[in-house]
Coordinates of C-alpha atoms in Angstrom, one line a residue:
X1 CA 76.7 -2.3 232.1
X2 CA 72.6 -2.4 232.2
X3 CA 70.1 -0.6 231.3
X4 CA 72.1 2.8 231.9
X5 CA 72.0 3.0 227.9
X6 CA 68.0 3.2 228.4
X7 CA 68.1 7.0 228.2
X8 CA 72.0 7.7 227.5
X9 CA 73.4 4.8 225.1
X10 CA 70.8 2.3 224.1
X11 CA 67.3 3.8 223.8
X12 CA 66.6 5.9 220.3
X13 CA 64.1 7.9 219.0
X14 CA 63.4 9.5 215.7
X15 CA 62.1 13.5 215.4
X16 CA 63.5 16.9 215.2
X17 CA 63.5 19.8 218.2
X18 CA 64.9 22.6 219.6
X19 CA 66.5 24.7 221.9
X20 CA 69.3 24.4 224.8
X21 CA 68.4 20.7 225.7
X22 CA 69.9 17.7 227.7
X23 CA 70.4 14.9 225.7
X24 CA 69.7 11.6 225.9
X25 CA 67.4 13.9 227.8
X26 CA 68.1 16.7 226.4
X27 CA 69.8 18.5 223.0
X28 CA 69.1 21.1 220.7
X29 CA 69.1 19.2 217.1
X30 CA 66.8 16.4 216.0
X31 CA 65.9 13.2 217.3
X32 CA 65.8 9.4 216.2
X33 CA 66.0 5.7 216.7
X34 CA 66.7 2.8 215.7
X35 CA 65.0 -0.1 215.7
X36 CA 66.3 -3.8 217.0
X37 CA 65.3 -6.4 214.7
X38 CA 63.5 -3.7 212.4
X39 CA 65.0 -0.6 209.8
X40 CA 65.1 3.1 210.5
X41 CA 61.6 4.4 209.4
X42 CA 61.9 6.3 206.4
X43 CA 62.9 9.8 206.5
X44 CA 60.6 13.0 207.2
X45 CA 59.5 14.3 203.8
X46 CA 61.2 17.7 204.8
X47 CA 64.1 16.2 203.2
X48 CA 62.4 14.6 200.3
X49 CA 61.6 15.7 196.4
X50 CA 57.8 14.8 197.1
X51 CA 56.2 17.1 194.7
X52 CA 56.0 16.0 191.0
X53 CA 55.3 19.6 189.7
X54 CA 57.9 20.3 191.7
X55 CA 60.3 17.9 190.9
X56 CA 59.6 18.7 186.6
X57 CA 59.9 22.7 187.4
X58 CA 63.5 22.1 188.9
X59 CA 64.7 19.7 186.0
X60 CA 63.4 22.5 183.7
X61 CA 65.3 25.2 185.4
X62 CA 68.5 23.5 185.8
X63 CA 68.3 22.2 182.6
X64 CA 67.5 25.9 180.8
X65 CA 70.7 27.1 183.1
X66 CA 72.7 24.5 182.0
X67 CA 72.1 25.1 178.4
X68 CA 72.8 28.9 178.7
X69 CA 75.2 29.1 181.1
X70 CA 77.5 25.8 180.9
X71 CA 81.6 26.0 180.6
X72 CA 82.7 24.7 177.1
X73 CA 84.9 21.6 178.0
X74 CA 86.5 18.8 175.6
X75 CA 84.9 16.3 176.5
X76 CA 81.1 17.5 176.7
X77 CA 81.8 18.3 172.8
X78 CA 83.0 14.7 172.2
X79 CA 79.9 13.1 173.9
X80 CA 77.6 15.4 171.8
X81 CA 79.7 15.1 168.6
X82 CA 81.0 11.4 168.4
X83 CA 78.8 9.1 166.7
X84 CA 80.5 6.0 167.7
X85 CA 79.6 4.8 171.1
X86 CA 82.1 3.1 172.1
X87 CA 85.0 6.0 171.1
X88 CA 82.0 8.5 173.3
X89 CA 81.8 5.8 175.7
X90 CA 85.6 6.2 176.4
X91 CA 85.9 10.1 175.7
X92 CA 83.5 10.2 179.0
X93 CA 85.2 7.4 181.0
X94 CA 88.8 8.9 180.2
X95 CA 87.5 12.6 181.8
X96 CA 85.6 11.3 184.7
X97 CA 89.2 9.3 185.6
X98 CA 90.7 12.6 184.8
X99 CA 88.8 14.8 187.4
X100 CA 88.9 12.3 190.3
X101 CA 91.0 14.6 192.9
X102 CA 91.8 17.1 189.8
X103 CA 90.9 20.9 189.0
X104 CA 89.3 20.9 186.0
X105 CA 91.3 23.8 184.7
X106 CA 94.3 21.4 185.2
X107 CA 92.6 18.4 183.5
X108 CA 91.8 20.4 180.4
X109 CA 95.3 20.5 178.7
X110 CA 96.0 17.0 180.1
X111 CA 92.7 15.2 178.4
X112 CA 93.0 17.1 175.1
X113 CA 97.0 15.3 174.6
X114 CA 95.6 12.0 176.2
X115 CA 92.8 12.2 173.6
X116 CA 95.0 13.1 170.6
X117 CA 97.4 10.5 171.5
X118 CA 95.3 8.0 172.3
X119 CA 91.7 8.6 170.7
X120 CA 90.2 5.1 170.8
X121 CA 90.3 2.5 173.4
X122 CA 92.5 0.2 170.9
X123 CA 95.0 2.6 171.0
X124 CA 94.9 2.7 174.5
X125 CA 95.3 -0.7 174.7
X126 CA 98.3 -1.1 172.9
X127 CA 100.5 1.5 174.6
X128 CA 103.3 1.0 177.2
X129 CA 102.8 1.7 181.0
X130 CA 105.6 3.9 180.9
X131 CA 103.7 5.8 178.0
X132 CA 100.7 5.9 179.8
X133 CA 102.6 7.3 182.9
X134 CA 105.4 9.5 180.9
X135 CA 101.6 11.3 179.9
X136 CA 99.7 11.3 183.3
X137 CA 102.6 12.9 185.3
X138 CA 101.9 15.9 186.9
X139 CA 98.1 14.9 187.5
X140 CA 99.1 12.7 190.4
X141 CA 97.1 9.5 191.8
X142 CA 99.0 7.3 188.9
X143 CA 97.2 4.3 190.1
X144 CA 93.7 6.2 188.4
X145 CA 96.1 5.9 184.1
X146 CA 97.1 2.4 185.4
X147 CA 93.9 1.4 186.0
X148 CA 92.6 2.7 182.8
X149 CA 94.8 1.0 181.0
X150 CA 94.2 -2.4 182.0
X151 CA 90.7 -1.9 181.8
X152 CA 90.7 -0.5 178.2
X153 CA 93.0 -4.0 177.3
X154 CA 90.2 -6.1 179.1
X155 CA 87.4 -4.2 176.9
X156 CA 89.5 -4.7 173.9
X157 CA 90.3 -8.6 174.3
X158 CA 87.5 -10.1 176.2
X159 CA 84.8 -8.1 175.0
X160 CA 85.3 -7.5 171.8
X161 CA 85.8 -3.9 171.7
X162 CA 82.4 -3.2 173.0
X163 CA 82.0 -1.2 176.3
X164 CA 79.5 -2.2 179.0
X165 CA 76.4 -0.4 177.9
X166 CA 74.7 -0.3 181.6
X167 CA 76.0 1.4 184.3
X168 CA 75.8 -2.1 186.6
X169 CA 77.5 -3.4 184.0
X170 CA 80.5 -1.0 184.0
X171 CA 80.6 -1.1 188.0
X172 CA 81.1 -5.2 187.4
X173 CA 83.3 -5.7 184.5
X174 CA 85.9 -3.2 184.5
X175 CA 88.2 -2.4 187.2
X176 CA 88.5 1.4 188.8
X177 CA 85.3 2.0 187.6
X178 CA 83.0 2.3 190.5
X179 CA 79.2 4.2 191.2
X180 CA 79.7 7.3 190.2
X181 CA 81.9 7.1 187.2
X182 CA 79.5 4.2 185.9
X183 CA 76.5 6.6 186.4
X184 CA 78.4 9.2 184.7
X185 CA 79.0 7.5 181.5
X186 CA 75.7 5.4 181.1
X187 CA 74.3 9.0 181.2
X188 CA 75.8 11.1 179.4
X189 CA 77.4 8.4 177.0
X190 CA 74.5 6.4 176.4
X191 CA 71.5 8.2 177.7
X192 CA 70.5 5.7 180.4
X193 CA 68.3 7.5 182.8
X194 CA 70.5 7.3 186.1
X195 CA 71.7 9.7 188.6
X196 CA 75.3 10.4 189.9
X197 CA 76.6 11.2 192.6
X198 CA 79.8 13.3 193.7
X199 CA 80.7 16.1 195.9
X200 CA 79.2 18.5 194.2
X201 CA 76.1 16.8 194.1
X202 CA 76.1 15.8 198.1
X203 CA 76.3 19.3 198.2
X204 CA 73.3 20.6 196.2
X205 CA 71.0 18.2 197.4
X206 CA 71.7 18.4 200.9
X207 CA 70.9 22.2 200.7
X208 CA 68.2 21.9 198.4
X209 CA 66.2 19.8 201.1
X210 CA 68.3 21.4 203.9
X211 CA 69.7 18.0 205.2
X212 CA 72.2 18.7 207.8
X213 CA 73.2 14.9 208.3
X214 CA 77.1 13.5 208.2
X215 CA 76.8 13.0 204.0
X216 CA 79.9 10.9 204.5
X217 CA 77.7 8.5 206.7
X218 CA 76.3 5.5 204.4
X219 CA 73.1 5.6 205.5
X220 CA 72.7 9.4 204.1
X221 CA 74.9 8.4 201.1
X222 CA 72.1 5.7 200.0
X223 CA 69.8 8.1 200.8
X224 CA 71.4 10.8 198.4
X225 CA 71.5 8.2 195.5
X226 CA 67.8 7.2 195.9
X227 CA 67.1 11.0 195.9
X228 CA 69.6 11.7 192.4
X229 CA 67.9 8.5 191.1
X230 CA 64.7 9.9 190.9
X231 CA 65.4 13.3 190.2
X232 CA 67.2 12.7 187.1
X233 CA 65.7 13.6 183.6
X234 CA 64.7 10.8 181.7
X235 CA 64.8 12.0 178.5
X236 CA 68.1 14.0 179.1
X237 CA 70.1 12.5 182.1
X238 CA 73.4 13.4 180.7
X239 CA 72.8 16.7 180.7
X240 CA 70.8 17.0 184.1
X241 CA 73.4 15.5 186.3
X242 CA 76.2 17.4 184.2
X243 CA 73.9 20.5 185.4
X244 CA 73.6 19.9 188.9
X245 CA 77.4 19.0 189.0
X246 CA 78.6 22.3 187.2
X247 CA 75.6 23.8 190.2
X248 CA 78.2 23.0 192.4
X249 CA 80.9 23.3 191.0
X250 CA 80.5 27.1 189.9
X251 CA 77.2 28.3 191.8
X252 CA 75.8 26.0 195.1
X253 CA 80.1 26.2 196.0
X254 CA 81.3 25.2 199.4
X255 CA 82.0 28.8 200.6
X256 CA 80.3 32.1 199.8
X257 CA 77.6 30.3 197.2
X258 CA 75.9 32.5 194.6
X259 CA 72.4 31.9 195.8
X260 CA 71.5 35.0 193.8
X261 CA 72.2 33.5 190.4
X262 CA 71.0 29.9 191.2
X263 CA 68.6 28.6 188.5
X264 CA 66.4 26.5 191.3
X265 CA 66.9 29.0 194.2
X266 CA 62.7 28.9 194.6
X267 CA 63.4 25.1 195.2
X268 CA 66.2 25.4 198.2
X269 CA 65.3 24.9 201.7
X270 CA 68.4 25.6 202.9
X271 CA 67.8 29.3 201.4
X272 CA 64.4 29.8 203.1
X273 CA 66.3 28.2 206.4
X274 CA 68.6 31.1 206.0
X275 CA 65.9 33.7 205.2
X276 CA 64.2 32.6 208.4
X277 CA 67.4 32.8 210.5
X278 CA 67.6 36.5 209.5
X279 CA 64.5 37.3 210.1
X280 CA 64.6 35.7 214.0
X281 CA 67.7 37.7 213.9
X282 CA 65.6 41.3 213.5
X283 CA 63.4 39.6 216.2
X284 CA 65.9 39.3 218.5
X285 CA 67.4 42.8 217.9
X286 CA 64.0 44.0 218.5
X287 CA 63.3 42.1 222.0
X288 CA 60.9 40.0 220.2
X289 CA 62.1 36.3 220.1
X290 CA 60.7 33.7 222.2
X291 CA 62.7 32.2 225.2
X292 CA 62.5 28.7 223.5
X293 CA 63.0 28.9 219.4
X294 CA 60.2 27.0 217.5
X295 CA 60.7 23.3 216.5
X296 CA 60.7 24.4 213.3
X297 CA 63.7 26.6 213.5
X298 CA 66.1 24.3 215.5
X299 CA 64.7 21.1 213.8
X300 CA 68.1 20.6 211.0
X301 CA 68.1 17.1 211.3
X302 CA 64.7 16.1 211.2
X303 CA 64.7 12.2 210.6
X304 CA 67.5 11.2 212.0
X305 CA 67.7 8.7 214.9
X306 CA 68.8 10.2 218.3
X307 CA 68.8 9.9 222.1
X308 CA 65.8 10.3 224.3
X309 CA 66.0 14.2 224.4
X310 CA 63.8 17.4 225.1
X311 CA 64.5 20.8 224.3
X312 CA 65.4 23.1 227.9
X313 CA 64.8 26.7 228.2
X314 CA 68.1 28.4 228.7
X315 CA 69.4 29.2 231.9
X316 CA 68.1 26.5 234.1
X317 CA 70.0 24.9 237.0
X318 CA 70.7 21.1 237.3
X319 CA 67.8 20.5 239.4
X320 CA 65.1 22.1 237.1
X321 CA 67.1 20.7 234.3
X322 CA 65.9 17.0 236.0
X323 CA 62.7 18.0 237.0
X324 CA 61.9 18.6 233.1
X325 CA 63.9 15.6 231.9
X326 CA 62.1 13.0 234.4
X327 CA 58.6 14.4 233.1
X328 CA 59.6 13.4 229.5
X329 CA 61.7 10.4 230.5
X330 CA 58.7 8.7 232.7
X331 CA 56.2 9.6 229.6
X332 CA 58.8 8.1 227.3
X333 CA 59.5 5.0 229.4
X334 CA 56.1 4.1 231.1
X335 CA 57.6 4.3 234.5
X336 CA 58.3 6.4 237.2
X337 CA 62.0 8.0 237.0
X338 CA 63.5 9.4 240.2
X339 CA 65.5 12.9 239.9
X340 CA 67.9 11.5 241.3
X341 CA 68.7 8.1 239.2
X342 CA 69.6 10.4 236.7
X343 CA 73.3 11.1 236.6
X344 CA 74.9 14.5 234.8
X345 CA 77.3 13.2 232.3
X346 CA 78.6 16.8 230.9
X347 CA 77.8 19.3 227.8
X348 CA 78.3 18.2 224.0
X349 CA 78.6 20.8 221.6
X350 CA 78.4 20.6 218.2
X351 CA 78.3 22.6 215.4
X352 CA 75.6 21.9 212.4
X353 CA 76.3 24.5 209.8
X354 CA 76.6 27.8 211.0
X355 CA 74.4 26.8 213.9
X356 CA 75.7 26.2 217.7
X357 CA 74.0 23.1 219.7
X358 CA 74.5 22.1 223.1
X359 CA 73.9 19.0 224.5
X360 CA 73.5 18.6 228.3
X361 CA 73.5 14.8 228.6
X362 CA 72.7 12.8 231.6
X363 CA 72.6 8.9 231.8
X364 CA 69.8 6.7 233.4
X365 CA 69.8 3.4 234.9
X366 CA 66.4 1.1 234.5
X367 CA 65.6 -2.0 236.5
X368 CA 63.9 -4.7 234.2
X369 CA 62.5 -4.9 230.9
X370 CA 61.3 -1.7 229.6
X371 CA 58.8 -1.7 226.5
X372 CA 58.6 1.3 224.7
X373 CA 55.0 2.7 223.6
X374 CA 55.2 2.9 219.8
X375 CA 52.2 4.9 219.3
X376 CA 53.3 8.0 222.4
X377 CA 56.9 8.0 220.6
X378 CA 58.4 5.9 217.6
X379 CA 61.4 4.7 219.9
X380 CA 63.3 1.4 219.9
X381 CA 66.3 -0.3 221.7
X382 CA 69.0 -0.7 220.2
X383 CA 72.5 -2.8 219.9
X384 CA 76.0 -1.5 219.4
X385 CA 76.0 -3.0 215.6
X386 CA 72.4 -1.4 215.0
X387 CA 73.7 2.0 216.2
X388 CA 76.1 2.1 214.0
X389 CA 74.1 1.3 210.9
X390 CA 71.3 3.5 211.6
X391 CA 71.1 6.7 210.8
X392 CA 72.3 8.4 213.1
X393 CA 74.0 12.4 213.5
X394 CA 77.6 12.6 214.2
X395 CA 75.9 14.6 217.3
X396 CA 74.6 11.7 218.8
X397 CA 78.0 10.1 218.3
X398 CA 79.3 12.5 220.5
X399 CA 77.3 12.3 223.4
X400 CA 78.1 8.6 223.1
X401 CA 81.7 9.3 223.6
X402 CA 81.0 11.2 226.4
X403 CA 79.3 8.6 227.9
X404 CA 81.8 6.2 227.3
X405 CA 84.7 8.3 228.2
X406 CA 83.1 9.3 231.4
X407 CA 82.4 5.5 232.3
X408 CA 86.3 4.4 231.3
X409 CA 87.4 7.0 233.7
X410 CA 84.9 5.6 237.3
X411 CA 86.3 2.2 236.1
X412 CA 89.9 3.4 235.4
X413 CA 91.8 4.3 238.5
X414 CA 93.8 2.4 240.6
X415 CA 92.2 2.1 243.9
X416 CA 94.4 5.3 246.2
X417 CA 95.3 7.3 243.1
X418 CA 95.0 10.8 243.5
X419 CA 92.6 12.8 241.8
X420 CA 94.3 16.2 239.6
X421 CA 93.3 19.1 241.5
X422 CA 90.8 20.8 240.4
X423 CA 89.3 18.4 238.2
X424 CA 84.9 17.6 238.5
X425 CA 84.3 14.4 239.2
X426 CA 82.1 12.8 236.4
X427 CA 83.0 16.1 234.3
X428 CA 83.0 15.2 230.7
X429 CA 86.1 16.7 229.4
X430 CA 87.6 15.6 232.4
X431 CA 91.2 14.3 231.7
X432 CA 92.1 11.7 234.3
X433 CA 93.7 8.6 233.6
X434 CA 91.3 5.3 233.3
X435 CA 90.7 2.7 230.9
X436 CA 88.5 3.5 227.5
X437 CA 86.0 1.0 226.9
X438 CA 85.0 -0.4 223.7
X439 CA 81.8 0.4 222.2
X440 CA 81.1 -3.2 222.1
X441 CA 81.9 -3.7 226.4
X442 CA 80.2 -0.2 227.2
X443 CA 76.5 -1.3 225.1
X444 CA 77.0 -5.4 226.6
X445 CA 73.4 -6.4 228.1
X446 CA 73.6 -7.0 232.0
X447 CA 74.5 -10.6 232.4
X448 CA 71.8 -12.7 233.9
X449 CA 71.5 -13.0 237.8

């Protein structure tokens, strides 16, 4: 395939912009790359807790919240009343199994018979499967009491009783306990200053530093851990990441948060984001907002690796649409770019948040080597296997597809097969037959001549 990935599928940079753009030219989001033979540079420090007065006024908030306002729950008043640690050790592990996929409201009656019936992991131990099952039902996912079972009989005969006391420990020795649960109860169980996280914490941080990245994605995972990690309290981890859970879970919520009564509100970015949106709102109503948004506004993704891409003014035809992007591609390139090597792929949209993006991508062809000016743009070439471990926007992921569906289509065809009527050709959504490509066949270097 060459060098067309130069602009549309190989070439990456890293940034943040704005506006109605054409991507690898052009897009409205952020921009990024990823390097061959090097990592991602570290993210912008938008997104980071960089500020240790900062960082110590949020832990004392959240923590002062948490004491006033947290929900009264079994198993928080065994891991502050049970002065064995082993039998508080297991009071944790047996709730954080409880609540994977579960309500707590529906976990409450459940744990307080499992606990009664079984209270120490010996007990456990020695009970039937079908006990352990005749128990569990209704709570669904029987595999989660199975696997507690067995591990509570491996604690009890090969190690004497004694549960792991670090959380790398936990994650190694007993089976169905993975990262999370293992940061859970090392923290709250034994007080080891680690950070967890779940759902409800993805959710916190990511508006907290107003990261609008795929969280599912493991390069912003990692990322989210190193960020818990060092947010935690260290002389009261337990209840910190307890905190910023029961944030989520009854405050920062996925739908209609209560940003009114959140305890680290002054520390959210995705809060002033939102103030800012309303005021460019009143702008607007009043005739007052520029033609092109400022980078800062449209810049949600700030860190990530993306396509070659420039923001566009709205409104402008193909021709001035090429005229902008070969400016920006021959300064990003080092090279004179022709308007018309550039070839219209089609529009991407995507939606980050509440906020509507659209991608006008075009694809470019170079002859030769091309190297990349590191000190005009932080920019690298990339292959197929680095694309996909870099971080990278499900945005750009799109306008990859597009790319790739558009180039299965020119190759798919039968010679003499008719066209639908009515259908673009090189149209993005178009939906005539052809062969997909792989990934791997549409990013292969040119073979040698």
């Amino acid at each position: 395939m060459g060098p067309l990935r130069a602009a549309a599928a190989r070439g990456l940079r890293r940034g943040g912009g704005g506006g109605r753009g054409a991507a690898p030219a052009a897009r409205e989001g952020t921009k990024g790359s990823a390097a061959r033979g090097g990592r991602p540079a570290p993210p912008a420090a938008l997104h980071l807790f960089g500020d240790p007065a900062e960082v110590e006024a949020l832990r004392g908030s959240l923590l002062a919240w948490y004491d006033e306002c947290k929900r009264d729950l079994p198993w928080r008043v065994l891991a502050v009343t049970e002065p064995d640690v082993n039998r508080r050790a297991y009071a944790v592990w047996v709730s954080e199994i409880m609540l994977q996929q579960t309500q707590v409201a529906t976990v409450i009656d459940y744990y307080n018979r499992w606990m009664q019936k079984w209270p120490t992991l010996q007990a456990l131990a020695e009970a039937s499967l079908e006990e352990v099952n005749e128990l569990w039902a209704g709570l669904g996912y029987y595999s989660r009491g199975k696997r507690l079972q067995e591990a509570a009989r491996k604690v009890v005969s090969e190690l004497a009783g004694q549960m792991p006391r670090t959380a790398e420990d936990l994650q190694k020795l007993l089976p169905g306990v993975g990262r999370y649960t293992a940061g859970a109860i090392t923290s709250i169980s034994y007080g080891q200053a680690t950070g967890v996280v779940d759902g409800n914490v993805i959710r916190v941080l990511c508006r907290l530093r107003c990261i609008g990245a795929d969280s599912s994605s493991p390069p912003v995972i990692d990322r989210l851990w190193a960020m818990a990690n060092a947010l935690v309290d260290r002389s009261r981890p337990g209840d910190f990441n307890q905190a910023l859970m029961e944030l989520g879970a009854t405050v920062c919520t996925p739908k209609a948060p209560l940003c009114g009564e959140c305890p680290v509100k002054q520390h959210c970015r995705a809060r002033l984001r939102v103030e800012k949106e309303l005021a460019l709102a009143s702008r607007k109503l009043l005739g007052k907002l520029p033609v092109v948004p400022d980078v800062e506004d449209c810049g949600l993704l700030a860190g990530l690796w993306e396509f070659p891409s420039v923001p566009l003014a709205p409104g402008l035809q193909q021709e001035q649409q090429r005229e902008v992007l070969v400016d920006h591609l021959q300064a990003w390139a080092g090279q004179p770019v022709a308007a018309g090597s550039l070839r219209f792929i089609g529009e991407v949209v995507h939606v980050f948040s509440h906020i509507h993006q659209t991608y006008v991508v075009y694809s470019l062809s170079l002859d030769g080597d091309v190297t990349l000016d590191l000190a005009s743009s932080p920019s690298r070439w990339v292959t197929e296997e680095e694309f996909r471990a870099s971080a990278v926007s499900t945005a750009m992921k799109k306008v990859l597809r597009a790319c790739e569906r558009q180039r299965g289509e020119e190759s798919g065809p039968a010679k003499g097969s008719k066209r639908k009527r009515g259908a673009k050709p090189g149209a993005a959504g178009s939906t005539r037959p052809g062969t997909q490509l792989s990934l791997r066949t549409f990013l292969r270097a040119p073979n040698p001549p």
